[in-house]
GROMACS .gro file of C-alpha atoms in nm:
model
  486
    1UNK     CA    1  -0.556  -2.921   2.164
    2UNK     CA    2  -0.670  -3.027   1.835
    3UNK     CA    3  -0.541  -3.371   1.735
    4UNK     CA    4  -0.458  -3.540   1.355
    5UNK     CA    5  -0.736  -3.250   1.268
    6UNK     CA    6  -0.750  -3.110   0.921
    7UNK     CA    7  -0.476  -2.832   0.932
    8UNK     CA    8  -0.730  -2.586   0.717
    9UNK     CA    9  -1.028  -2.582   0.940
   10UNK     CA   10  -0.779  -2.467   1.217
   11UNK     CA   11  -0.765  -2.111   1.311
   12UNK     CA   12  -0.402  -1.919   1.385
   13UNK     CA   13  -0.486  -1.943   1.770
   14UNK     CA   14  -0.573  -2.307   1.835
   15UNK     CA   15  -0.370  -2.576   2.000
   16UNK     CA   16  -0.264  -2.833   1.762
   17UNK     CA   17  -0.133  -3.181   1.753
   18UNK     CA   18  -0.067  -3.324   1.439
   19UNK     CA   19   0.166  -3.675   1.307
   20UNK     CA   20   0.277  -3.719   0.998
   21UNK     CA   21   0.611  -3.784   0.797
   22UNK     CA   22   0.889  -3.565   0.728
   23UNK     CA   23   1.137  -3.503   0.504
   24UNK     CA   24   1.381  -3.290   0.364
   25UNK     CA   25   1.342  -3.162   0.051
   26UNK     CA   26   1.653  -3.299  -0.114
   27UNK     CA   27   1.635  -3.629   0.067
   28UNK     CA   28   1.259  -3.707  -0.023
   29UNK     CA   29   1.339  -4.110   0.042
   30UNK     CA   30   1.404  -4.071   0.353
   31UNK     CA   31   1.107  -3.972   0.545
   32UNK     CA   32   1.118  -3.965   0.899
   33UNK     CA   33   0.760  -3.949   1.157
   34UNK     CA   34   0.713  -3.693   1.350
   35UNK     CA   35   0.483  -3.430   1.559
   36UNK     CA   36   0.393  -3.116   1.408
   37UNK     CA   37   0.234  -2.870   1.711
   38UNK     CA   38   0.200  -2.523   1.847
   39UNK     CA   39   0.391  -2.448   2.184
   40UNK     CA   40   0.347  -2.154   2.374
   41UNK     CA   41   0.553  -2.000   2.246
   42UNK     CA   42   0.587  -2.122   1.840
   43UNK     CA   43   0.603  -2.387   1.627
   44UNK     CA   44   0.756  -2.725   1.698
   45UNK     CA   45   0.795  -3.055   1.523
   46UNK     CA   46   0.952  -3.350   1.703
   47UNK     CA   47   1.076  -3.619   1.529
   48UNK     CA   48   1.232  -3.963   1.576
   49UNK     CA   49   1.523  -4.025   1.466
   50UNK     CA   50   1.705  -3.721   1.272
   51UNK     CA   51   1.764  -3.564   0.932
   52UNK     CA   52   2.139  -3.555   1.012
   53UNK     CA   53   2.196  -3.829   1.303
   54UNK     CA   54   2.536  -3.762   1.562
   55UNK     CA   55   2.625  -3.510   1.330
   56UNK     CA   56   2.373  -3.295   1.584
   57UNK     CA   57   2.528  -3.395   1.876
   58UNK     CA   58   2.788  -3.071   1.857
   59UNK     CA   59   2.604  -2.855   1.666
   60UNK     CA   60   2.236  -2.655   1.613
   61UNK     CA   61   2.113  -2.802   1.230
   62UNK     CA   62   1.959  -2.519   1.065
   63UNK     CA   63   1.724  -2.682   0.803
   64UNK     CA   64   1.541  -2.399   0.665
   65UNK     CA   65   1.261  -2.575   0.498
   66UNK     CA   66   1.111  -2.933   0.584
   67UNK     CA   67   0.873  -3.090   0.350
   68UNK     CA   68   0.547  -3.269   0.597
   69UNK     CA   69   0.269  -3.523   0.483
   70UNK     CA   70   0.002  -3.536   0.765
   71UNK     CA   71  -0.257  -3.866   0.819
   72UNK     CA   72  -0.499  -3.624   0.726
   73UNK     CA   73  -0.295  -3.624   0.333
   74UNK     CA   74  -0.235  -3.259   0.365
   75UNK     CA   75   0.108  -3.158   0.226
   76UNK     CA   76   0.293  -2.923   0.441
   77UNK     CA   77   0.584  -2.737   0.434
   78UNK     CA   78   0.755  -2.544   0.751
   79UNK     CA   79   0.986  -2.269   0.653
   80UNK     CA   80   1.308  -2.118   0.886
   81UNK     CA   81   1.305  -2.461   1.088
   82UNK     CA   82   1.640  -2.521   1.368
   83UNK     CA   83   1.714  -2.796   1.553
   84UNK     CA   84   1.678  -2.702   1.877
   85UNK     CA   85   1.762  -3.028   2.085
   86UNK     CA   86   1.932  -3.314   2.029
   87UNK     CA   87   1.846  -3.624   2.193
   88UNK     CA   88   2.032  -4.009   2.162
   89UNK     CA   89   1.933  -4.346   2.378
   90UNK     CA   90   2.203  -4.635   2.352
   91UNK     CA   91   1.995  -4.826   2.318
   92UNK     CA   92   1.699  -4.635   2.195
   93UNK     CA   93   1.612  -4.399   1.915
   94UNK     CA   94   1.708  -4.060   1.842
   95UNK     CA   95   1.491  -3.750   1.863
   96UNK     CA   96   1.520  -3.421   1.762
   97UNK     CA   97   1.294  -3.123   1.772
   98UNK     CA   98   1.304  -2.849   1.559
   99UNK     CA   99   1.144  -2.502   1.542
  100UNK     CA  100   0.994  -2.315   1.253
  101UNK     CA  101   0.890  -1.934   1.241
  102UNK     CA  102   0.567  -2.047   0.958
  103UNK     CA  103   0.389  -2.362   0.802
  104UNK     CA  104   0.240  -2.383   0.413
  105UNK     CA  105  -0.039  -2.587   0.396
  106UNK     CA  106  -0.149  -2.755   0.012
  107UNK     CA  107   0.174  -2.806  -0.171
  108UNK     CA  108   0.553  -2.895  -0.098
  109UNK     CA  109   0.816  -2.582  -0.191
  110UNK     CA  110   1.143  -2.581  -0.259
  111UNK     CA  111   1.188  -2.203  -0.153
  112UNK     CA  112   0.988  -1.902  -0.089
  113UNK     CA  113   0.921  -1.784  -0.407
  114UNK     CA  114   0.870  -2.126  -0.533
  115UNK     CA  115   0.526  -2.074  -0.588
  116UNK     CA  116   0.340  -1.735  -0.730
  117UNK     CA  117   0.063  -1.653  -0.595
  118UNK     CA  118  -0.281  -1.466  -0.738
  119UNK     CA  119  -0.424  -1.308  -0.376
  120UNK     CA  120  -0.421  -1.352  -0.033
  121UNK     CA  121  -0.774  -1.310   0.211
  122UNK     CA  122  -0.689  -1.257   0.563
  123UNK     CA  123  -0.965  -1.343   0.793
  124UNK     CA  124  -1.037  -1.150   1.176
  125UNK     CA  125  -1.353  -1.178   1.387
  126UNK     CA  126  -1.146  -0.792   1.432
  127UNK     CA  127  -1.169  -0.686   1.095
  128UNK     CA  128  -1.563  -0.805   1.099
  129UNK     CA  129  -1.588  -0.520   1.407
  130UNK     CA  130  -1.409  -0.282   1.219
  131UNK     CA  131  -1.598  -0.305   0.931
  132UNK     CA  132  -1.900  -0.266   1.171
  133UNK     CA  133  -2.177  -0.350   0.958
  134UNK     CA  134  -2.509  -0.461   1.014
  135UNK     CA  135  -2.668  -0.699   0.761
  136UNK     CA  136  -2.957  -0.828   0.972
  137UNK     CA  137  -3.290  -0.687   1.078
  138UNK     CA  138  -3.488  -0.837   1.281
  139UNK     CA  139  -3.916  -0.722   1.270
  140UNK     CA  140  -4.216  -0.849   1.432
  141UNK     CA  141  -4.556  -0.773   1.337
  142UNK     CA  142  -4.695  -0.715   1.667
  143UNK     CA  143  -5.043  -0.847   1.545
  144UNK     CA  144  -4.956  -1.166   1.492
  145UNK     CA  145  -4.613  -1.167   1.700
  146UNK     CA  146  -4.464  -1.331   1.381
  147UNK     CA  147  -4.040  -1.219   1.343
  148UNK     CA  148  -3.950  -1.179   1.021
  149UNK     CA  149  -3.518  -1.169   0.973
  150UNK     CA  150  -3.384  -0.994   0.703
  151UNK     CA  151  -3.033  -1.027   0.543
  152UNK     CA  152  -2.846  -0.757   0.351
  153UNK     CA  153  -2.495  -0.787   0.254
  154UNK     CA  154  -2.295  -0.590   0.213
  155UNK     CA  155  -2.153  -0.378  -0.122
  156UNK     CA  156  -1.848  -0.538  -0.191
  157UNK     CA  157  -1.577  -0.183  -0.308
  158UNK     CA  158  -1.251  -0.264  -0.486
  159UNK     CA  159  -0.976   0.020  -0.381
  160UNK     CA  160  -0.714   0.011  -0.601
  161UNK     CA  161  -0.375   0.083  -0.424
  162UNK     CA  162  -0.096   0.239  -0.708
  163UNK     CA  163   0.178   0.248  -0.457
  164UNK     CA  164   0.188  -0.166  -0.497
  165UNK     CA  165  -0.021  -0.214  -0.827
  166UNK     CA  166  -0.310  -0.398  -0.599
  167UNK     CA  167  -0.680  -0.423  -0.550
  168UNK     CA  168  -0.802  -0.421  -0.214
  169UNK     CA  169  -1.148  -0.489  -0.198
  170UNK     CA  170  -1.398  -0.563   0.115
  171UNK     CA  171  -1.522  -0.956   0.092
  172UNK     CA  172  -1.845  -1.178   0.401
  173UNK     CA  173  -1.881  -1.530   0.429
  174UNK     CA  174  -2.240  -1.631   0.637
  175UNK     CA  175  -2.252  -1.941   0.768
  176UNK     CA  176  -2.587  -2.114   0.863
  177UNK     CA  177  -2.696  -2.334   1.080
  178UNK     CA  178  -3.061  -2.477   1.121
  179UNK     CA  179  -3.260  -2.713   1.335
  180UNK     CA  180  -3.674  -2.632   1.455
  181UNK     CA  181  -3.585  -2.566   1.751
  182UNK     CA  182  -3.265  -2.274   1.659
  183UNK     CA  183  -3.167  -2.132   1.332
  184UNK     CA  184  -2.791  -1.956   1.343
  185UNK     CA  185  -2.643  -1.675   1.133
  186UNK     CA  186  -2.261  -1.672   1.125
  187UNK     CA  187  -2.141  -1.323   0.908
  188UNK     CA  188  -1.737  -1.242   0.903
  189UNK     CA  189  -1.589  -0.966   0.650
  190UNK     CA  190  -1.303  -1.010   0.578
  191UNK     CA  191  -1.024  -0.856   0.327
  192UNK     CA  192  -0.849  -0.994   0.024
  193UNK     CA  193  -0.578  -0.872  -0.165
  194UNK     CA  194  -0.524  -0.896  -0.545
  195UNK     CA  195  -0.156  -0.772  -0.720
  196UNK     CA  196  -0.236  -0.679  -1.101
  197UNK     CA  197   0.050  -1.014  -1.158
  198UNK     CA  198   0.076  -1.257  -0.970
  199UNK     CA  199   0.335  -1.234  -0.634
  200UNK     CA  200   0.590  -1.498  -0.449
  201UNK     CA  201   0.548  -1.531  -0.120
  202UNK     CA  202   0.740  -1.298   0.068
  203UNK     CA  203   0.604  -1.014  -0.126
  204UNK     CA  204   0.246  -1.123   0.038
  205UNK     CA  205   0.444  -1.154   0.349
  206UNK     CA  206   0.525  -0.826   0.368
  207UNK     CA  207   0.224  -0.653   0.264
  208UNK     CA  208  -0.014  -0.833   0.504
  209UNK     CA  209   0.189  -0.793   0.758
  210UNK     CA  210   0.258  -0.426   0.647
  211UNK     CA  211  -0.165  -0.442   0.640
  212UNK     CA  212  -0.208  -0.586   0.977
  213UNK     CA  213  -0.015  -0.247   1.136
  214UNK     CA  214  -0.201   0.017   0.915
  215UNK     CA  215  -0.537  -0.160   1.075
  216UNK     CA  216  -0.350  -0.143   1.404
  217UNK     CA  217  -0.323   0.228   1.402
  218UNK     CA  218  -0.640   0.274   1.278
  219UNK     CA  219  -0.861   0.000   1.610
  220UNK     CA  220  -0.573   0.150   1.859
  221UNK     CA  221  -0.519  -0.189   1.897
  222UNK     CA  222  -0.376  -0.505   1.785
  223UNK     CA  223  -0.553  -0.706   1.439
  224UNK     CA  224  -0.529  -1.074   1.511
  225UNK     CA  225  -0.566  -1.237   1.183
  226UNK     CA  226  -0.770  -1.599   1.187
  227UNK     CA  227  -0.667  -1.691   0.834
  228UNK     CA  228  -0.458  -1.608   0.603
  229UNK     CA  229  -0.528  -1.816   0.258
  230UNK     CA  230  -0.282  -1.757  -0.033
  231UNK     CA  231  -0.477  -1.816  -0.350
  232UNK     CA  232  -0.298  -1.954  -0.621
  233UNK     CA  233  -0.275  -2.165  -0.945
  234UNK     CA  234  -0.663  -2.254  -1.062
  235UNK     CA  235  -0.752  -2.611  -1.003
  236UNK     CA  236  -1.076  -2.799  -1.090
  237UNK     CA  237  -1.318  -2.865  -0.800
  238UNK     CA  238  -1.641  -3.005  -0.987
  239UNK     CA  239  -1.603  -3.271  -1.246
  240UNK     CA  240  -1.485  -3.305  -1.615
  241UNK     CA  241  -1.823  -3.279  -1.721
  242UNK     CA  242  -1.902  -3.014  -1.512
  243UNK     CA  243  -1.625  -2.795  -1.428
  244UNK     CA  244  -1.591  -2.585  -1.139
  245UNK     CA  245  -1.266  -2.329  -1.157
  246UNK     CA  246  -1.138  -2.192  -0.846
  247UNK     CA  247  -0.804  -2.058  -0.715
  248UNK     CA  248  -0.666  -2.353  -0.536
  249UNK     CA  249  -0.602  -2.234  -0.171
  250UNK     CA  250  -0.297  -2.263   0.074
  251UNK     CA  251  -0.321  -2.160   0.440
  252UNK     CA  252  -0.078  -2.002   0.596
  253UNK     CA  253   0.070  -2.074   0.976
  254UNK     CA  254   0.244  -1.824   1.153
  255UNK     CA  255   0.421  -1.907   1.484
  256UNK     CA  256   0.106  -1.755   1.768
  257UNK     CA  257   0.371  -1.589   1.999
  258UNK     CA  258   0.285  -1.308   1.677
  259UNK     CA  259  -0.077  -1.382   1.773
  260UNK     CA  260  -0.194  -1.357   2.147
  261UNK     CA  261  -0.481  -1.234   2.159
  262UNK     CA  262  -0.664  -0.941   2.271
  263UNK     CA  263  -1.038  -0.926   2.475
  264UNK     CA  264  -1.210  -0.893   2.216
  265UNK     CA  265  -1.248  -0.558   2.091
  266UNK     CA  266  -1.599  -0.377   1.972
  267UNK     CA  267  -1.589  -0.123   1.706
  268UNK     CA  268  -1.680   0.204   2.010
  269UNK     CA  269  -1.381   0.057   2.132
  270UNK     CA  270  -1.134   0.135   1.802
  271UNK     CA  271  -1.027   0.484   1.731
  272UNK     CA  272  -1.098   0.548   1.374
  273UNK     CA  273  -1.385   0.211   1.195
  274UNK     CA  274  -1.351   0.160   0.841
  275UNK     CA  275  -1.714   0.392   0.805
  276UNK     CA  276  -1.517   0.682   0.963
  277UNK     CA  277  -1.230   0.666   0.706
  278UNK     CA  278  -1.441   0.479   0.424
  279UNK     CA  279  -1.423   0.751   0.159
  280UNK     CA  280  -1.021   0.819   0.193
  281UNK     CA  281  -0.959   0.423   0.280
  282UNK     CA  282  -0.780   0.429  -0.116
  283UNK     CA  283  -0.580   0.746  -0.009
  284UNK     CA  284  -0.498   0.624   0.340
  285UNK     CA  285  -0.341   0.283   0.199
  286UNK     CA  286  -0.181   0.389  -0.120
  287UNK     CA  287  -0.011   0.645   0.088
  288UNK     CA  288   0.127   0.388   0.388
  289UNK     CA  289   0.223   0.178   0.171
  290UNK     CA  290   0.428   0.445  -0.038
  291UNK     CA  291   0.610   0.567   0.266
  292UNK     CA  292   0.711   0.203   0.387
  293UNK     CA  293   1.041   0.177   0.276
  294UNK     CA  294   1.091   0.533   0.411
  295UNK     CA  295   0.927   0.488   0.726
  296UNK     CA  296   0.957   0.053   0.776
  297UNK     CA  297   1.164   0.091   1.052
  298UNK     CA  298   0.904   0.408   1.229
  299UNK     CA  299   0.609   0.135   1.146
  300UNK     CA  300   0.826  -0.151   1.347
  301UNK     CA  301   0.967   0.013   1.616
  302UNK     CA  302   0.566   0.229   1.676
  303UNK     CA  303   0.429  -0.117   1.707
  304UNK     CA  304   0.697  -0.318   1.860
  305UNK     CA  305   0.530  -0.363   2.174
  306UNK     CA  306   0.145  -0.405   2.049
  307UNK     CA  307   0.282  -0.748   1.868
  308UNK     CA  308   0.505  -0.830   2.155
  309UNK     CA  309   0.370  -0.685   2.512
  310UNK     CA  310   0.629  -0.925   2.666
  311UNK     CA  311   0.886  -0.660   2.592
  312UNK     CA  312   1.044  -0.502   2.906
  313UNK     CA  313   0.880  -0.137   2.973
  314UNK     CA  314   1.286  -0.020   2.968
  315UNK     CA  315   1.239  -0.123   2.595
  316UNK     CA  316   0.899  -0.052   2.512
  317UNK     CA  317   1.017   0.324   2.651
  318UNK     CA  318   1.306   0.308   2.378
  319UNK     CA  319   1.118   0.196   2.117
  320UNK     CA  320   0.950   0.475   2.175
  321UNK     CA  321   1.157   0.710   2.138
  322UNK     CA  322   1.371   0.585   1.877
  323UNK     CA  323   1.040   0.591   1.672
  324UNK     CA  324   0.986   0.995   1.688
  325UNK     CA  325   1.340   0.972   1.617
  326UNK     CA  326   1.389   0.766   1.285
  327UNK     CA  327   1.034   0.967   1.168
  328UNK     CA  328   1.208   1.310   1.153
  329UNK     CA  329   1.545   1.152   1.056
  330UNK     CA  330   1.409   0.929   0.759
  331UNK     CA  331   1.186   1.250   0.637
  332UNK     CA  332   1.503   1.486   0.639
  333UNK     CA  333   1.336   1.696   0.927
  334UNK     CA  334   1.582   1.904   1.095
  335UNK     CA  335   1.811   1.937   0.906
  336UNK     CA  336   2.146   2.263   1.008
  337UNK     CA  337   2.194   2.291   0.624
  338UNK     CA  338   2.147   2.184   0.260
  339UNK     CA  339   2.349   1.892   0.129
  340UNK     CA  340   2.562   2.059  -0.072
  341UNK     CA  341   2.657   2.255   0.220
  342UNK     CA  342   2.709   2.004   0.374
  343UNK     CA  343   2.939   1.845   0.196
  344UNK     CA  344   3.114   2.170   0.111
  345UNK     CA  345   3.155   2.230   0.485
  346UNK     CA  346   3.303   1.839   0.513
  347UNK     CA  347   3.578   1.890   0.186
  348UNK     CA  348   3.687   2.194   0.306
  349UNK     CA  349   3.791   2.129   0.717
  350UNK     CA  350   3.940   1.743   0.531
  351UNK     CA  351   4.167   2.010   0.333
  352UNK     CA  352   4.252   2.202   0.610
  353UNK     CA  353   4.332   1.956   0.870
  354UNK     CA  354   4.476   1.688   0.629
  355UNK     CA  355   4.831   1.835   0.654
  356UNK     CA  356   4.803   1.835   1.007
  357UNK     CA  357   4.661   1.596   1.139
  358UNK     CA  358   4.745   1.227   1.130
  359UNK     CA  359   4.582   0.981   0.898
  360UNK     CA  360   4.433   0.787   1.176
  361UNK     CA  361   4.339   1.112   1.412
  362UNK     CA  362   4.182   1.259   1.054
  363UNK     CA  363   3.975   0.970   0.998
  364UNK     CA  364   3.797   1.042   1.360
  365UNK     CA  365   3.760   1.377   1.283
  366UNK     CA  366   3.564   1.326   0.935
  367UNK     CA  367   3.397   1.014   1.103
  368UNK     CA  368   3.207   1.246   1.325
  369UNK     CA  369   3.170   1.529   1.133
  370UNK     CA  370   2.951   1.279   0.915
  371UNK     CA  371   2.665   1.372   1.142
  372UNK     CA  372   2.737   1.701   1.205
  373UNK     CA  373   2.398   1.781   1.019
  374UNK     CA  374   2.199   1.644   1.281
  375UNK     CA  375   1.978   1.751   1.538
  376UNK     CA  376   1.995   1.600   1.893
  377UNK     CA  377   1.708   1.432   2.014
  378UNK     CA  378   1.579   1.678   2.187
  379UNK     CA  379   1.570   1.928   1.902
  380UNK     CA  380   1.367   1.616   1.722
  381UNK     CA  381   1.138   1.583   1.996
  382UNK     CA  382   1.132   1.965   1.966
  383UNK     CA  383   1.046   1.986   1.654
  384UNK     CA  384   0.822   1.709   1.655
  385UNK     CA  385   0.565   1.842   1.927
  386UNK     CA  386   0.660   2.229   1.957
  387UNK     CA  387   0.630   2.289   1.616
  388UNK     CA  388   0.446   1.994   1.377
  389UNK     CA  389   0.203   1.987   1.623
  390UNK     CA  390  -0.144   2.167   1.600
  391UNK     CA  391  -0.178   2.457   1.936
  392UNK     CA  392  -0.479   2.279   2.064
  393UNK     CA  393  -0.288   1.936   2.057
  394UNK     CA  394   0.001   2.023   2.206
  395UNK     CA  395  -0.262   2.147   2.500
  396UNK     CA  396  -0.448   1.852   2.484
  397UNK     CA  397  -0.110   1.660   2.545
  398UNK     CA  398   0.127   1.886   2.733
  399UNK     CA  399  -0.093   2.186   2.924
  400UNK     CA  400   0.167   2.444   2.748
  401UNK     CA  401   0.494   2.478   2.657
  402UNK     CA  402   0.672   2.483   2.958
  403UNK     CA  403   0.532   2.161   3.051
  404UNK     CA  404   0.581   2.048   2.694
  405UNK     CA  405   0.976   2.082   2.775
  406UNK     CA  406   0.993   1.961   3.091
  407UNK     CA  407   0.907   1.688   2.915
  408UNK     CA  408   1.116   1.628   2.625
  409UNK     CA  409   1.354   1.738   2.868
  410UNK     CA  410   1.323   1.453   3.114
  411UNK     CA  411   1.255   1.195   2.791
  412UNK     CA  412   1.616   1.263   2.659
  413UNK     CA  413   1.758   1.230   3.052
  414UNK     CA  414   1.570   0.856   3.054
  415UNK     CA  415   1.647   0.778   2.700
  416UNK     CA  416   2.070   0.888   2.756
  417UNK     CA  417   2.026   0.667   3.100
  418UNK     CA  418   1.916   0.377   2.978
  419UNK     CA  419   2.087   0.344   2.674
  420UNK     CA  420   2.415   0.463   2.767
  421UNK     CA  421   2.389   0.404   3.149
  422UNK     CA  422   2.455   0.799   3.191
  423UNK     CA  423   2.445   0.823   3.567
  424UNK     CA  424   2.567   1.139   3.638
  425UNK     CA  425   2.298   1.326   3.477
  426UNK     CA  426   1.969   1.102   3.665
  427UNK     CA  427   1.759   1.309   3.887
  428UNK     CA  428   1.501   1.388   3.634
  429UNK     CA  429   1.430   1.137   3.490
  430UNK     CA  430   1.128   0.879   3.435
  431UNK     CA  431   1.096   0.599   3.727
  432UNK     CA  432   0.920   0.284   3.750
  433UNK     CA  433   0.530   0.337   3.665
  434UNK     CA  434   0.648   0.672   3.478
  435UNK     CA  435   0.836   0.549   3.251
  436UNK     CA  436   0.432   0.359   3.157
  437UNK     CA  437   0.288   0.723   3.103
  438UNK     CA  438   0.541   0.835   2.918
  439UNK     CA  439   0.624   0.583   2.699
  440UNK     CA  440   0.198   0.636   2.615
  441UNK     CA  441   0.193   0.984   2.525
  442UNK     CA  442   0.486   0.916   2.305
  443UNK     CA  443   0.307   0.703   2.085
  444UNK     CA  444   0.042   0.873   2.097
  445UNK     CA  445   0.268   1.195   1.944
  446UNK     CA  446   0.421   0.837   1.655
  447UNK     CA  447   0.030   0.786   1.608
  448UNK     CA  448  -0.076   1.142   1.556
  449UNK     CA  449   0.212   1.180   1.288
  450UNK     CA  450   0.150   0.793   1.064
  451UNK     CA  451  -0.241   0.914   1.098
  452UNK     CA  452  -0.125   1.291   0.908
  453UNK     CA  453   0.128   1.078   0.685
  454UNK     CA  454  -0.157   0.866   0.598
  455UNK     CA  455  -0.344   1.170   0.455
  456UNK     CA  456  -0.544   1.243   0.783
  457UNK     CA  457  -0.605   1.567   0.964
  458UNK     CA  458  -0.466   1.657   1.283
  459UNK     CA  459  -0.815   1.779   1.411
  460UNK     CA  460  -0.971   1.487   1.307
  461UNK     CA  461  -0.712   1.237   1.500
  462UNK     CA  462  -0.737   1.532   1.790
  463UNK     CA  463  -1.176   1.467   1.831
  464UNK     CA  464  -1.082   1.047   1.784
  465UNK     CA  465  -0.836   1.058   2.100
  466UNK     CA  466  -1.048   1.263   2.319
  467UNK     CA  467  -1.425   1.126   2.258
  468UNK     CA  468  -1.308   0.721   2.185
  469UNK     CA  469  -1.374   0.442   2.493
  470UNK     CA  470  -0.997   0.414   2.638
  471UNK     CA  471  -0.829   0.660   2.444
  472UNK     CA  472  -0.986   0.929   2.577
  473UNK     CA  473  -0.930   0.839   2.938
  474UNK     CA  474  -0.540   0.742   2.806
  475UNK     CA  475  -0.384   1.071   2.771
  476UNK     CA  476  -0.528   1.251   3.109
  477UNK     CA  477  -0.422   0.968   3.319
  478UNK     CA  478  -0.069   0.955   3.201
  479UNK     CA  479  -0.084   1.346   3.253
  480UNK     CA  480  -0.178   1.284   3.586
  481UNK     CA  481   0.076   1.095   3.677
  482UNK     CA  482   0.367   1.288   3.505
  483UNK     CA  483   0.242   1.631   3.664
  484UNK     CA  484   0.144   1.786   3.406
  485UNK     CA  485  -0.222   1.802   3.435
  486UNK     CA  486  -0.181   2.132   3.529
   0.00000   0.00000   0.00000
């Protein structure tokens, strides 16, 4: 536990307890003592007394923004702050517990977009492994036994992402400690995102978490951020005589429930490392962000179990199904006829039945007809799997057309049971551990679709699925447990 340390020295995974004074922006003169700390599932603030006093007894207070000043002299702004508990003692002192979604160190803000930022830097050991560079080279002289270590900094390459009018580039840090007995070098690579014009926090928040999903897709595992640093207005870190102008650093801390650490992720376990898609990286990022408006719900559903592994298995399965259903609908796949013809039919029905049915009955019929142009879930899955996937991919995932149809039918029946509790048709649905393996196959299908949307050829994706550690075992194991391996 890190107690009363400088927050800027911590990572998102570190536990901490930081004492300080805390107040509401509208009451800066009323400062209360309290402790900001990381809980098992969120970030909390315990304060002596209460911002609302006895008014908090019978209602939950939504404070929104809270300002703080820590014992280490750091300014802190808490966001989305909500009271979770209030207690009073007579005689005694009131106590209040508050939960917050995230906080920023380095300043006090009146709103999320109170300050415009220039850039954001994203640090993670996962990113260092994903870049998969080898900047150190060790050489030993066979005659003298002298060992020489050579460090070659990696190339820093900017990529312009037109769809968000911003530059993404890699950068690196090299830290070293020397002593008479040991020399330790710590190399890390990070991403810097810089928009053409300064942006508010909401813009950066949306883009950095979208980028996290993209790299998680590439790696085949969750990307864990360790530090998120926003760059703001210029400040002088030197003196008047020798100025050193740098953009001010603001450290962002998000709820720890979103940052549970997975096992150390090595490059050989990743689906795609940076070198394997380097020539396409700009195109991939551009397409990912360009399509986000249409596919945002697909991104969220597809990664729901990745960033919240404690979801029930039933929810993981239904989200996997929904991601494909929403994907198919969002890109206007699978319409029975064009919108002009649909509207023509709709108006004809409305006109013909207008004088026959009561107004309430007519409204009911017309509401049902609004969805007449959409495929059923069964038809959507068949279109995605049987028509949009290459033959080699279908054979790898499902063996043959008969097994594909059987899998799709079981998916639909299982989804209907879990969504509508339809007990009439449940003999063919997935049960127990089958739900997990069916979910895994559905997520592979969705991943292939998303890779293709980013511009990566399906045959390239299939080759990586077959030959990457972990992925090469998951599909055969799922097929075996679901009885579609032969």
